[in-house]
C-alpha cells in the first residue's frame, strides 16, 4: 500500500475509526475529559516561541524520554516542549513526572484531517519521534511541511524488519522524514540502513540513561516496617503465563524459607484480578496493593497492581526477576532494578535487551533461570548467601551507572538541530548536572 492509498483509506473509514475510538472510551481506554485530543483538538494553547514536539507511544517510550526532556527543559528554557502519547496509563504517569511547564497531549489518530488540525495548532519547530511506532499519515505530513524531525531511541525488532521489507516503498518514504535516526543498538542501526534510512547513528538506549525510578518515602517506610526482616524477592513487569511459574517457584522456596514473601508487579495492572486468583491457588495469602492490602506474617504474595510504584518495590528487595522473559515477549528493562541495587535473574527471552543482557552476564550481575526449579534455586542461593548477593548487586549497579553517558551522546547529535531552533546555550553534561 502506498502512503497516498493509506491516506485515502483513513479518510474513507472515518466513521469506523470514530466507532473504534468510542468503544475504547466505553472500555475506559480513553480519557473522557480529553477525548477530543484524539481528533486533533488541542486542550491547551500553544506557547509563544520555538516548540519541540516529542512523540512517545506508551509508558515505556514516555519514560525513556524523561531524562532528555528534563535536560532540554533545564538547559533550553526558551524552548517549549510538547509530549504526546496514546495511552491513558502513560498520561497518568507523565502527569506526575514531567517538569513544570511541559505540555502533554494525546496524539491524534492517524487520519489526515485530525493530523492537520493538530499540526496547524502546535506548529512544531522540531519533531522527536520515539522508537518505531511509524504512523504514515503524521510522518508524511511532517515531511510535506518541511518540519525537521529525528527518530529517537529507534528499535526495529526482527519481526518489524521482516514486515517492513515487504513494503519497501512505504518504509523508505517514512524514514525519509527523519534527518537523523538514533538507534538503540548497532543491530537496530543495521536494520534501519537496510530499510532505507539515510543518516543513522548509534548513541545507545536512552532507557539506560534514566535517573532511578522514584518512590514515596512514607509508603516505603510503611512497607519496610510491615515486612520486618522477612526474606523477599520481586518479579516485575510480568506478562500472562508468567505468574504461574513465579507462584510455583514460591512454593518451592517455602520448603526452606517458610516465611518468604514474593512480590509481583504485573506489566499491566488491569490484570490484577486474574493474577490474584492464580496466586490464591498457590495456597498463601495475597495482599493486593490497589486495595491497600497489608502485609502480615501470613502473607505469601504482595500483588502490586498499581501504576508508577515500580521504584518503590525495587527499593524493598535486592533480588529482581525480569518479567517478559519467561514468555516470548523479549524481556523488560533490567537496568531499572540494577540501578536501585538488585541482583538480576531472568528467563530465556531477553531479545529486547540482548546487548545489556550480555553486559550483565559478563559482569557477573545476572543469572538465567528457565523453570520454577531453576528460579527457586537462584533466588534461594542469593537469599542464603549474602556475600554472593552483594557481589551481584555491586556488579549490576556498575553496569547501570556506566550508562549515564548515553544522554551526553544523544545530545551531541541533537544539539545542532536545537541550535537551529534556538540560539545555543552552554551545554552541561548529565554527570555534572547530578553533581
Coordinates of C-alpha atoms in Angstrom, one line a residue:
X1 CA 0.0 0.0 0.0
X2 CA 1.3 3.5 -0.9
X3 CA 1.1 6.4 1.5
X4 CA -1.5 8.0 -0.8
X5 CA -3.6 4.9 -0.6
X6 CA -3.2 4.8 3.1
X7 CA -4.4 8.4 3.4
X8 CA -7.4 7.6 1.2
X9 CA -8.3 4.6 3.3
X10 CA -8.2 6.6 6.6
X11 CA -10.4 9.2 5.0
X12 CA -12.9 6.7 3.8
X13 CA -13.1 4.8 7.1
X14 CA -13.5 7.8 9.3
X15 CA -16.9 6.6 10.7
X16 CA -15.3 3.2 11.6
X17 CA -12.4 4.9 13.3
X18 CA -14.7 7.0 15.3
X19 CA -16.7 3.9 16.3
X20 CA -13.5 2.2 17.3
X21 CA -12.4 5.1 19.5
X22 CA -15.9 5.2 21.1
X23 CA -15.5 1.6 22.0
X24 CA -12.1 2.3 23.6
X25 CA -13.7 5.2 25.5
X26 CA -16.5 3.0 26.8
X27 CA -13.9 0.4 27.9
X28 CA -12.0 3.0 29.9
X29 CA -9.1 3.0 27.5
X30 CA -9.5 6.7 26.6
X31 CA -9.7 9.8 28.8
X32 CA -13.3 11.1 28.6
X33 CA -12.2 14.6 29.7
X34 CA -9.6 14.8 26.9
X35 CA -11.2 12.6 24.2
X36 CA -11.3 15.5 21.7
X37 CA -7.4 15.4 21.6
X38 CA -7.6 12.2 19.7
X39 CA -9.3 14.1 16.9
X40 CA -6.6 16.8 16.9
X41 CA -8.4 19.3 19.0
X42 CA -5.9 20.8 21.4
X43 CA -6.9 21.3 25.1
X44 CA -4.1 23.8 25.7
X45 CA -2.8 26.9 24.0
X46 CA 0.4 26.8 22.1
X47 CA 3.1 28.7 24.0
X48 CA 4.9 31.6 22.2
X49 CA 8.3 30.9 20.7
X50 CA 10.0 27.7 19.5
X51 CA 8.4 24.4 20.3
X52 CA 9.8 20.8 20.2
X53 CA 7.3 18.0 19.8
X54 CA 8.2 14.6 21.4
X55 CA 6.0 11.7 20.5
X56 CA 6.3 8.5 22.6
X57 CA 3.5 6.0 22.1
X58 CA 3.1 4.4 25.5
X59 CA 4.5 4.1 29.0
X60 CA 8.0 2.6 28.3
X61 CA 8.7 5.0 25.4
X62 CA 7.5 8.0 27.5
X63 CA 9.6 7.1 30.5
X64 CA 12.7 6.6 28.2
X65 CA 12.4 10.3 27.2
X66 CA 12.1 11.8 30.7
X67 CA 15.8 12.3 31.2
X68 CA 16.1 14.0 27.7
X69 CA 13.0 16.2 28.4
X70 CA 14.3 17.2 31.8
X71 CA 17.7 18.2 30.4
X72 CA 16.2 20.0 27.5
X73 CA 13.9 21.9 29.8
X74 CA 16.7 22.8 32.1
X75 CA 19.3 23.9 29.5
X76 CA 16.9 25.5 27.0
X77 CA 14.1 27.0 28.9
X78 CA 13.2 29.3 26.0
X79 CA 12.0 26.2 24.0
X80 CA 8.5 24.9 24.8
X81 CA 8.1 21.1 25.0
X82 CA 5.1 19.2 23.9
X83 CA 5.0 15.4 24.5
X84 CA 2.2 13.2 23.1
X85 CA 1.3 9.6 23.8
X86 CA -1.5 7.3 23.0
X87 CA -2.5 5.6 26.3
X88 CA -4.2 6.7 29.5
X89 CA -1.6 4.9 31.6
X90 CA 1.3 6.9 30.0
X91 CA -0.7 10.2 30.5
X92 CA -1.2 9.4 34.2
X93 CA 2.5 8.7 34.8
X94 CA 3.7 11.7 32.9
X95 CA 1.3 13.9 34.8
X96 CA 3.3 13.3 37.9
X97 CA 6.8 13.2 36.4
X98 CA 7.1 15.9 33.7
X99 CA 8.9 19.1 34.6
X100 CA 6.6 22.1 35.2
X101 CA 5.5 23.8 32.0
X102 CA 6.0 20.7 29.7
X103 CA 2.7 20.0 28.0
X104 CA 1.2 16.6 27.4
X105 CA -1.5 15.9 24.8
X106 CA -2.9 12.6 23.4
X107 CA -1.7 12.1 19.9
X108 CA -4.3 12.4 17.2
X109 CA -5.3 9.2 15.4
X110 CA -3.6 9.0 12.1
X111 CA -6.4 10.5 9.9
X112 CA -5.3 13.4 7.8
X113 CA -7.9 16.0 8.9
X114 CA -7.2 15.3 12.5
X115 CA -3.4 15.3 12.0
X116 CA -3.5 18.6 10.1
X117 CA -5.7 20.2 12.8
X118 CA -3.1 19.1 15.4
X119 CA -0.1 20.4 13.4
X120 CA -1.9 23.6 12.5
X121 CA -2.4 24.4 16.2
X122 CA 1.0 23.3 17.6
X123 CA 3.3 24.3 14.7
X124 CA 6.3 22.4 16.0
X125 CA 9.8 23.6 15.1
X126 CA 11.4 20.1 15.6
X127 CA 9.9 16.7 15.9
X128 CA 11.5 13.9 18.0
X129 CA 9.8 10.6 17.2
X130 CA 10.5 7.8 19.7
X131 CA 11.3 4.1 18.8
X132 CA 9.3 2.6 15.9
X133 CA 5.6 3.4 16.0
X134 CA 5.6 4.7 12.5
X135 CA 2.3 6.5 11.6
X136 CA 2.4 7.1 7.8
X137 CA -0.1 9.9 7.9
X138 CA 1.5 12.0 10.6
X139 CA 5.0 11.5 9.3
X140 CA 4.2 12.2 5.7
X141 CA 2.5 15.4 6.8
X142 CA 5.6 16.4 8.9
X143 CA 7.7 15.7 5.8
X144 CA 5.4 17.8 3.5
X145 CA 5.6 20.7 5.8
X146 CA 9.4 20.5 5.9
X147 CA 9.5 20.2 9.7
X148 CA 12.9 18.9 10.9
X149 CA 12.5 15.5 12.5
X150 CA 14.7 12.9 14.3
X151 CA 14.0 9.3 15.1
X152 CA 14.9 8.8 18.8
X153 CA 15.9 5.6 20.6
X154 CA 15.0 3.6 17.5
X155 CA 14.3 -0.1 17.8
X156 CA 13.5 -2.4 14.9
X157 CA 12.6 -5.9 16.0
X158 CA 13.3 -8.8 13.7
X159 CA 9.5 -9.1 13.1
X160 CA 9.1 -5.5 12.2
X161 CA 12.2 -5.6 10.0
X162 CA 10.8 -8.6 8.1
X163 CA 7.4 -6.9 7.8
X164 CA 8.7 -3.6 6.5
X165 CA 10.9 -5.3 3.9
X166 CA 7.7 -6.5 2.3
X167 CA 6.7 -2.8 1.9
X168 CA 10.0 -1.1 0.9
X169 CA 8.4 1.8 -0.9
X170 CA 6.4 2.8 2.2
X171 CA 9.2 2.4 4.8
X172 CA 11.7 4.3 2.7
X173 CA 9.3 7.3 2.4
X174 CA 8.6 7.2 6.1
X175 CA 12.3 7.0 7.1
X176 CA 13.0 9.9 4.6
X177 CA 11.0 12.1 7.2
X178 CA 14.0 11.9 9.6
X179 CA 17.1 14.0 9.2
X180 CA 18.8 11.6 11.7
X181 CA 17.9 8.2 13.1
X182 CA 19.4 7.4 16.5
X183 CA 19.4 3.6 17.1
X184 CA 19.5 1.8 20.4
X185 CA 21.9 -0.8 19.2
X186 CA 24.2 -1.5 16.2
X187 CA 21.8 -4.2 15.1
X188 CA 18.9 -1.7 15.1
X189 CA 21.2 0.7 13.1
X190 CA 21.9 -2.0 10.5
X191 CA 18.2 -2.8 10.1
X192 CA 17.4 0.9 9.7
X193 CA 20.0 1.3 7.0
X194 CA 18.7 -1.8 5.2
X195 CA 15.2 -0.3 5.2
X196 CA 16.4 2.9 3.6
X197 CA 17.4 5.3 6.4
X198 CA 20.0 7.7 5.1
X199 CA 21.6 9.1 8.3
X200 CA 21.9 6.7 11.2
X201 CA 23.8 7.0 14.5
X202 CA 24.0 4.6 17.5
X203 CA 24.4 6.6 20.8
X204 CA 22.8 3.8 22.9
X205 CA 19.5 3.1 24.6
X206 CA 18.0 6.2 26.4
X207 CA 16.2 3.8 28.7
X208 CA 19.5 3.1 30.3
X209 CA 20.3 6.8 30.9
X210 CA 17.2 7.4 33.0
X211 CA 17.5 8.5 36.6
X212 CA 16.4 6.0 39.3
X213 CA 12.7 5.4 39.4
X214 CA 11.1 7.5 42.2
X215 CA 9.4 6.1 45.4
X216 CA 7.2 7.7 48.0
X217 CA 9.3 7.7 51.3
X218 CA 6.2 7.3 53.5
X219 CA 5.0 4.3 51.6
X220 CA 8.5 2.8 51.6
X221 CA 8.8 3.1 55.4
X222 CA 5.4 1.6 56.0
X223 CA 6.0 -1.4 53.8
X224 CA 9.5 -1.9 55.2
X225 CA 8.0 -2.0 58.7
X226 CA 5.3 -4.5 57.8
X227 CA 7.8 -6.8 56.1
X228 CA 10.2 -6.7 59.0
X229 CA 13.2 -8.9 58.3
X230 CA 11.4 -11.4 56.1
X231 CA 13.3 -12.8 53.1
X232 CA 11.8 -11.4 49.9
X233 CA 12.2 -11.1 46.2
X234 CA 10.4 -9.4 43.3
X235 CA 9.1 -10.4 39.9
X236 CA 8.5 -7.2 37.9
X237 CA 6.6 -6.3 34.8
X238 CA 5.2 -9.8 34.4
X239 CA 3.2 -11.0 31.5
X240 CA 0.4 -13.5 31.1
X241 CA 1.7 -17.1 31.6
X242 CA 4.5 -16.0 33.9
X243 CA 2.7 -15.6 37.3
X244 CA 2.0 -19.3 37.4
X245 CA 5.8 -20.0 37.1
X246 CA 6.6 -17.4 39.8
X247 CA 4.0 -18.9 42.1
X248 CA 5.4 -22.4 41.6
X249 CA 8.9 -21.1 42.4
X250 CA 7.5 -19.5 45.5
X251 CA 6.1 -22.9 46.7
X252 CA 9.5 -24.5 46.2
X253 CA 11.2 -21.7 48.1
X254 CA 8.9 -22.1 51.1
X255 CA 10.3 -25.6 51.8
X256 CA 13.5 -23.9 53.2
X257 CA 12.2 -20.4 53.7
X258 CA 8.7 -20.7 55.1
X259 CA 8.4 -17.0 55.8
X260 CA 9.5 -15.9 52.3
X261 CA 7.5 -13.0 50.7
X262 CA 7.1 -12.9 46.9
X263 CA 6.3 -9.6 45.4
X264 CA 4.8 -9.4 41.9
X265 CA 4.3 -6.2 39.8
X266 CA 2.5 -7.0 36.6
X267 CA 3.2 -5.1 33.4
X268 CA -0.5 -4.3 33.1
X269 CA -2.2 -3.6 36.4
X270 CA -5.6 -4.2 34.9
X271 CA -4.7 -8.0 35.1
X272 CA -4.7 -7.7 38.9
X273 CA -7.9 -9.8 39.5
X274 CA -6.8 -12.7 37.3
X275 CA -3.4 -12.7 38.9
X276 CA -4.8 -12.6 42.4
X277 CA -6.8 -15.7 41.6
X278 CA -3.7 -17.5 40.3
X279 CA -1.7 -16.7 43.4
X280 CA -4.5 -17.6 45.8
X281 CA -4.5 -21.1 44.2
X282 CA -0.9 -21.4 45.4
X283 CA -2.2 -21.6 48.9
X284 CA -0.7 -18.5 50.5
X285 CA -2.5 -15.3 51.4
X286 CA -2.3 -12.5 48.9
X287 CA -2.1 -8.8 49.8
X288 CA -3.4 -6.6 47.0
X289 CA -1.7 -3.2 46.7
X290 CA -4.6 -1.5 44.8
X291 CA -6.9 -2.4 47.8
X292 CA -4.4 -1.1 50.3
X293 CA -3.8 -4.7 51.4
X294 CA -1.5 -5.0 54.4
X295 CA 1.4 -7.4 54.6
X296 CA 1.2 -9.7 57.7
X297 CA 3.1 -12.7 58.8
X298 CA 0.7 -14.9 56.9
X299 CA 1.1 -13.0 53.6
X300 CA 2.9 -15.1 51.0
X301 CA 2.4 -12.7 48.0
X302 CA 2.2 -9.0 47.6
X303 CA 0.5 -8.2 44.3
X304 CA 1.4 -4.6 43.3
X305 CA -1.3 -3.9 40.7
X306 CA -0.8 -0.1 40.7
X307 CA 0.8 2.3 38.3
X308 CA 4.0 4.3 38.9
X309 CA 5.2 2.4 42.0
X310 CA 7.9 0.2 40.5
X311 CA 10.7 2.2 42.1
X312 CA 9.1 1.6 45.5
X313 CA 9.3 -2.2 45.1
X314 CA 12.8 -2.2 43.7
X315 CA 13.8 -0.5 47.0
X316 CA 12.1 -3.2 49.1
X317 CA 14.4 -6.0 47.8
X318 CA 17.8 -6.7 46.3
X319 CA 16.6 -9.6 44.1
X320 CA 14.6 -8.9 40.9
X321 CA 13.3 -11.3 38.3
X322 CA 12.8 -9.8 34.9
X323 CA 9.2 -10.1 33.6
X324 CA 8.5 -10.7 29.9
X325 CA 11.5 -13.1 29.8
X326 CA 9.7 -16.4 30.5
X327 CA 7.4 -15.9 27.5
X328 CA 8.4 -14.8 24.0
X329 CA 7.9 -11.1 24.7
X330 CA 11.6 -10.2 24.8
X331 CA 12.1 -9.1 28.4
X332 CA 11.6 -5.8 30.2
X333 CA 14.3 -3.3 31.2
X334 CA 16.8 -4.9 33.6
X335 CA 18.7 -1.6 34.1
X336 CA 16.0 -0.1 36.3
X337 CA 16.3 -2.7 39.1
X338 CA 20.1 -2.8 38.6
X339 CA 20.4 0.9 39.3
X340 CA 18.4 0.5 42.5
X341 CA 20.6 -2.2 43.9
X342 CA 19.1 -5.5 42.7
X343 CA 20.8 -8.7 41.6
X344 CA 19.1 -9.8 38.3
X345 CA 17.5 -13.1 37.4
X346 CA 15.8 -13.5 34.1
X347 CA 14.3 -16.1 31.7
X348 CA 15.4 -17.2 28.3
X349 CA 13.6 -14.5 26.3
X350 CA 15.7 -11.3 26.5
X351 CA 15.7 -10.4 22.8
X352 CA 14.7 -6.8 23.5
X353 CA 17.8 -6.3 25.6
X354 CA 20.4 -8.6 24.2
X355 CA 23.3 -6.2 24.5
X356 CA 22.6 -5.3 28.1
X357 CA 21.9 -8.9 28.9
X358 CA 25.4 -9.7 27.7
X359 CA 27.0 -6.9 29.8
X360 CA 25.2 -8.0 32.9
X361 CA 26.2 -11.6 32.4
X362 CA 29.9 -10.7 31.7
X363 CA 29.9 -8.6 34.9
X364 CA 28.5 -11.5 37.0
X365 CA 25.4 -9.4 37.7
X366 CA 22.7 -11.7 36.4
X367 CA 21.6 -15.4 36.1
X368 CA 19.4 -17.3 33.7
X369 CA 16.6 -19.4 35.0
X370 CA 14.0 -21.1 32.8
X371 CA 11.8 -23.1 35.1
X372 CA 10.3 -22.8 38.6
X373 CA 13.0 -25.1 40.0
X374 CA 15.8 -23.0 38.5
X375 CA 14.2 -19.7 39.6
X376 CA 13.8 -21.1 43.1
X377 CA 17.4 -22.3 43.1
X378 CA 18.8 -18.9 42.0
X379 CA 16.7 -16.9 44.4
X380 CA 17.3 -19.3 47.3
X381 CA 21.1 -19.2 46.7
X382 CA 21.1 -15.4 46.7
X383 CA 18.9 -15.2 49.8
X384 CA 21.1 -17.6 51.7
X385 CA 24.5 -16.2 50.6
X386 CA 24.7 -12.5 51.5
X387 CA 28.3 -12.2 50.1
X388 CA 27.3 -13.6 46.6
X389 CA 24.2 -11.4 46.6
X390 CA 26.1 -8.2 47.4
X391 CA 28.7 -9.0 44.7
X392 CA 25.9 -9.4 42.1
X393 CA 24.2 -6.2 43.3
X394 CA 27.5 -4.2 43.0
X395 CA 28.2 -5.6 39.6
X396 CA 24.7 -4.7 38.4
X397 CA 25.0 -1.2 39.7
X398 CA 28.3 -0.8 38.0
X399 CA 26.8 -1.8 34.6
X400 CA 23.8 0.6 35.2
X401 CA 25.9 3.6 36.3
X402 CA 28.1 3.2 33.2
X403 CA 25.1 4.1 31.0
X404 CA 24.6 7.7 32.1
X405 CA 27.0 9.0 29.3
X406 CA 24.4 7.9 26.7
X407 CA 22.4 11.1 27.3
X408 CA 25.5 13.2 26.5
X409 CA 26.0 11.2 23.3
X410 CA 22.4 11.7 22.3
X411 CA 22.7 15.5 22.9
X412 CA 25.8 15.7 20.8
X413 CA 23.6 14.7 17.9
X414 CA 20.6 16.7 19.0
X415 CA 22.3 20.0 19.7
X416 CA 22.8 21.1 16.1
X417 CA 19.1 20.8 15.5
X418 CA 18.3 22.6 18.7
X419 CA 20.7 25.4 17.7
X420 CA 18.7 25.9 14.6
X421 CA 15.5 26.2 16.7
X422 CA 17.0 28.5 19.3
X423 CA 20.5 30.0 20.0
X424 CA 23.0 27.6 21.6
X425 CA 23.4 27.7 25.3
X426 CA 26.4 26.2 27.3
X427 CA 25.8 22.5 27.5
X428 CA 26.3 20.9 30.9
X429 CA 27.0 17.2 30.9
X430 CA 24.4 14.9 32.6
X431 CA 27.1 13.8 35.1
X432 CA 27.9 17.4 36.0
X433 CA 24.2 18.2 36.4
X434 CA 23.9 15.5 39.0
X435 CA 26.9 16.6 41.0

